XYZ file of N, CA and C in Angstrom:
267
model
N -20.115 66.431 -84.307
C -18.946 67.076 -84.345
C -18.141 66.574 -82.944
N -18.629 66.319 -81.929
C -17.836 65.843 -80.835
C -16.741 64.682 -81.144
N -17.242 63.767 -81.989
C -16.323 62.784 -82.469
C -14.996 63.329 -83.142
N -15.309 64.321 -84.015
C -14.210 65.036 -84.535
C -13.239 65.619 -83.481
N -13.696 66.294 -82.683
C -12.942 66.755 -81.601
C -11.988 65.952 -80.900
N -12.672 64.837 -80.507
C -11.817 63.745 -79.977
C -10.801 63.138 -80.813
N -11.121 62.967 -82.143
C -10.096 62.527 -83.005
C -9.037 63.641 -83.190
N -9.173 64.675 -83.347
C -8.113 65.896 -83.473
C -7.411 65.822 -82.185
N -7.930 65.773 -81.061
C -7.195 65.823 -79.826
C -6.202 64.592 -79.796
N -6.642 63.361 -80.052
C -5.866 62.233 -80.252
C -4.686 62.184 -81.229
N -4.961 62.871 -82.349
C -4.161 63.032 -83.295
C -2.944 64.071 -82.946
N -3.395 65.177 -82.110
C -2.350 66.037 -81.672
C -1.440 65.421 -80.576
N -1.999 64.595 -79.954
C -1.207 63.858 -78.799
C -0.206 62.835 -79.498
N -0.652 62.226 -80.676
C 0.307 61.340 -81.330
C 1.328 62.008 -81.921
N 0.906 63.168 -82.608
C 2.099 64.112 -83.203
C 3.128 64.435 -82.150
N 2.756 64.962 -80.966
C 3.536 65.326 -79.972
C 4.494 64.094 -79.688
N 4.019 62.958 -79.488
C 4.736 61.844 -79.001
C 5.770 61.475 -80.208
N 5.389 61.604 -81.485
C 6.123 61.315 -82.469
C 7.436 62.227 -82.485
N 7.042 63.459 -82.259
C 8.098 64.661 -82.493
C 8.944 64.330 -81.281
N 8.556 64.194 -80.143
C 9.502 64.007 -78.965
C 10.397 62.687 -79.090
N 9.805 61.700 -79.530
C 10.571 60.279 -79.661
C 11.580 60.521 -80.727
N 11.370 61.096 -81.746
C 12.380 61.262 -82.753
C 13.331 62.486 -82.604
N 13.017 63.185 -81.561
C 13.757 64.331 -81.207
C 13.854 65.525 -82.352
N 12.677 65.608 -83.057
C 12.565 66.637 -84.036
C 12.204 67.980 -83.374
N 12.726 68.940 -84.143
C 12.412 70.309 -83.843
C 11.660 70.896 -85.049
N 10.614 71.431 -84.681
C 9.648 71.824 -85.713
C 9.781 73.541 -85.792
N 10.438 73.976 -86.863
C 10.765 75.335 -87.021
C 9.425 76.114 -87.587
N 8.422 76.154 -86.992
C 7.142 76.822 -87.427
C 7.024 78.032 -86.651
N 7.261 79.166 -87.329
C 7.419 80.483 -86.631
C 5.933 80.774 -85.958
N 6.112 81.566 -85.068
C 4.882 82.016 -84.227
C 3.922 82.778 -85.200
N 4.613 83.635 -86.113
C 3.798 84.457 -87.094
C 3.090 83.591 -87.907
N 3.625 82.569 -88.576
C 2.921 81.508 -89.270
C 1.918 80.828 -88.659
N 2.166 80.425 -87.452
C 1.137 79.696 -86.614
C -0.214 80.657 -86.367
N 0.121 81.859 -86.281
C -0.954 82.841 -85.843
C -1.724 83.059 -87.213
N -0.991 83.424 -88.218
C -1.629 83.530 -89.602
C -2.560 82.429 -89.900
N -2.085 81.264 -89.869
C -2.840 80.113 -90.393
C -4.082 79.873 -89.396
N -3.833 79.935 -88.090
C -4.796 79.708 -87.202
C -5.927 80.804 -87.183
N -5.421 81.959 -87.708
C -6.467 83.234 -87.720
C -7.284 82.966 -89.043
N -6.757 82.422 -90.013
C -7.407 82.273 -91.191
C -8.513 81.033 -90.971
N -8.005 80.127 -90.388
C -8.977 78.915 -89.920
C -10.173 79.470 -89.152
N -9.729 80.198 -88.223
C -10.866 80.572 -87.275
C -11.900 81.498 -87.990
N -11.153 82.497 -88.777
C -12.153 83.300 -89.505
C -13.133 82.483 -90.394
N -12.490 81.482 -91.240
C -13.343 80.772 -92.102
C -14.409 79.836 -91.370
N -14.117 79.420 -90.085
C -15.008 78.823 -89.279
C -16.204 79.655 -88.847
N -15.951 80.983 -88.410
C -16.868 81.763 -88.083
C -17.758 82.220 -89.341
N -17.253 82.230 -90.383
C -18.067 82.515 -91.714
C -18.765 81.234 -92.190
N -18.493 80.110 -91.538
C -19.070 78.838 -92.015
C -18.533 78.469 -93.401
N -17.400 78.748 -93.840
C -16.997 78.563 -95.107
C -16.090 77.250 -95.161
N -16.564 76.160 -95.600
C -15.872 74.952 -95.434
C -14.632 74.917 -96.408
N -14.576 75.543 -97.565
C -13.477 75.580 -98.355
C -12.347 76.626 -97.762
N -12.869 77.489 -97.206
C -11.981 78.598 -96.461
C -11.289 77.984 -95.329
N -11.890 76.911 -94.739
C -11.180 76.200 -93.656
C -10.249 75.240 -94.108
N -10.753 74.531 -95.072
C -9.793 73.347 -95.638
C -8.597 73.719 -96.352
N -8.560 75.066 -97.098
C -7.342 75.301 -97.652
C -6.105 75.565 -96.520
N -6.485 76.611 -95.645
C -5.322 76.765 -94.783
C -4.898 75.622 -93.702
N -6.042 74.775 -93.516
C -5.801 73.600 -92.672
C -4.882 72.609 -93.456
N -5.212 72.351 -94.630
C -4.491 71.437 -95.537
C -2.855 71.942 -95.649
N -2.769 73.122 -95.824
C -1.602 74.007 -96.154
C -0.731 73.688 -94.835
N -1.314 73.988 -93.684
C -0.698 73.774 -92.304
C -0.137 72.474 -92.105
N -1.128 71.471 -92.341
C -0.694 70.064 -92.146
C 0.362 69.507 -93.165
N 0.089 69.991 -94.292
C 1.239 69.580 -95.468
C 2.622 70.111 -95.157
N 2.454 71.341 -94.671
C 3.924 71.999 -94.330
C 4.401 71.283 -93.087
N 3.776 71.006 -92.164
C 4.125 70.127 -90.980
C 4.902 68.785 -91.366
N 3.908 67.999 -92.180
C 4.435 66.649 -92.689
C 5.718 66.862 -93.512
N 5.790 67.765 -94.317
C 6.971 67.948 -95.263
C 8.117 68.216 -94.345
N 7.918 69.126 -93.501
C 9.085 69.477 -92.589
C 9.650 68.196 -91.830
N 8.839 67.573 -91.284
C 9.011 66.500 -90.398
C 9.756 65.400 -91.241
N 9.282 65.163 -92.438
C 9.932 64.073 -93.250
C 11.259 64.419 -93.609
N 11.494 65.816 -93.869
C 12.774 66.148 -94.173
C 13.780 65.826 -93.108
N 13.216 66.224 -91.756
C 14.182 65.937 -90.595
C 14.554 64.399 -90.474
N 13.794 63.654 -90.946
C 13.966 62.232 -90.808
C 15.218 61.754 -91.507
N 15.672 62.672 -92.505
C 16.814 62.219 -93.254
C 18.201 62.063 -92.350
N 18.200 62.681 -91.305
C 19.413 62.505 -90.226
C 19.208 61.171 -89.410
N 18.252 60.568 -89.428
C 18.080 59.268 -88.688
C 18.367 58.106 -89.549
N 18.875 57.096 -88.830
C 19.280 55.801 -89.332
C 17.999 54.944 -88.875
N 16.962 55.021 -89.752
C 15.745 54.262 -89.294
C 16.006 52.731 -89.207
N 16.749 52.313 -90.102
C 16.996 50.774 -90.117
C 17.707 50.416 -88.752
N 18.505 51.233 -88.306
C 19.180 50.912 -87.144
C 18.268 50.397 -85.952
N 17.158 51.227 -85.824
C 16.332 51.004 -84.669
C 15.534 49.605 -84.796
N 15.556 49.059 -85.934
C 14.893 47.716 -86.214
C 15.826 46.480 -86.222
N 17.193 46.961 -86.036
C 18.035 45.750 -86.034
C 18.174 45.117 -84.627
N 18.244 43.790 -84.627
C 18.346 43.118 -83.347
C 19.747 43.354 -82.820
N 19.853 43.497 -81.302
C 21.096 43.522 -80.739
C 22.155 42.352 -81.159
N 23.415 42.728 -81.110
C 24.462 41.666 -81.616
C 24.275 40.358 -80.491
N 23.869 40.567 -79.331
C 23.926 39.461 -78.435
C 22.508 38.739 -78.457
N 21.680 39.225 -79.416
C 20.411 38.660 -79.450
C 20.271 37.350 -80.065
N 19.359 36.534 -79.659
C 19.266 35.030 -80.320
C 18.512 35.204 -81.632
N 18.155 36.533 -82.132
C 17.410 36.638 -83.291
C 18.403 36.783 -84.640
N 19.591 36.411 -84.443
C 20.596 36.635 -85.470
C 20.230 35.764 -86.844
């Protein structure tokens, strides 16, 4: 399990970096965070793998869905274009 904890920590850091670079705002209400985390915590205490997996998956799916929807306002291709003065024309 120590490996999983390190992987989770690295993933969390990568998500924070992704969110800050793209300037996304995550409208995940405090009440929803508490409810999801409480369900996960109780399932962990009960040693219920399915009980942990369902709210965890829902939490991550909701986060990914929201963030992908936010990408609609970005011109992703613009960041890949070479500057006009570049020799890569």
